[in-house]
Amino acid sequence: MFPQTRFLAVAVPAAAILMLSACSSQATEEDFTEILTANGVSQEHTRITGPDSEGMFIAVYEVNEGCELHISWDGGEKPVIVGAQADRYFHPAPETTYLEGFGADRMSQACEGEF
């Protein structure tokens, strides 16, 4: 066996293991719940699903009767507001609409499609 072949036989599987461990999310639903609560999202009115195959969690928060705010989180620092569902119409949020500092007033405005 050539020395290069021996190196590749060890290096390639080791690199694959490192990549998988770096990509696997250590985030939990409990972590997401804590972040949501810290940002004024009531646990009582929230449904969380996930993680999906990409490690994303989705929270659906009932802002008021007839309006739901959709929030995604990939296990990173900031959950992102995806949009608001109001009166059977989905209002998408701009890509960089973060939950942090969003506040109750802005949640109500989101129900009207204003982010």
XYZ file of C-alpha atoms in Angstrom, residues 41-91:
51
model
C -43.816 34.679 23.250
C -46.242 32.892 25.578
C -45.732 29.141 25.883
C -49.453 28.733 26.401
C -50.238 30.001 22.892
C -47.334 28.375 21.023
C -46.941 25.105 19.110
C -43.415 23.936 18.269
C -42.511 21.340 15.655
C -39.146 19.975 14.671
C -36.392 19.606 14.237
C -36.866 18.726 10.595
C -34.247 17.006 8.429
C -32.260 20.279 8.268
C -32.384 20.835 12.034
C -35.000 23.628 11.849
C -37.588 24.170 14.531
C -40.819 26.016 13.718
C -43.003 27.765 16.278
C -46.520 28.936 15.559
C -47.558 31.612 18.043
C -51.194 32.683 18.318
C -50.868 36.463 18.588
C -54.637 36.905 18.781
C -57.734 35.157 17.527
C -57.281 34.862 13.789
C -53.554 35.633 13.625
C -50.541 33.363 13.985
C -46.879 34.352 13.846
C -44.533 31.753 12.299
C -41.013 31.668 13.741
C -38.131 29.452 12.615
C -34.933 28.605 14.464
C -31.922 26.639 13.265
C -30.267 26.312 16.662
C -28.239 29.480 16.150
C -28.420 32.715 18.054
C -31.496 34.405 16.594
C -34.896 32.971 15.674
C -36.311 34.434 12.455
C -39.894 35.515 11.904
C -41.051 33.812 8.719
C -44.397 35.598 8.490
C -47.893 35.980 9.876
C -51.013 34.031 8.969
C -54.100 36.223 9.301
C -57.565 35.652 7.911
C -56.356 32.721 5.792
C -53.704 34.917 4.152
C -49.970 34.498 4.770
C -47.948 37.712 5.058
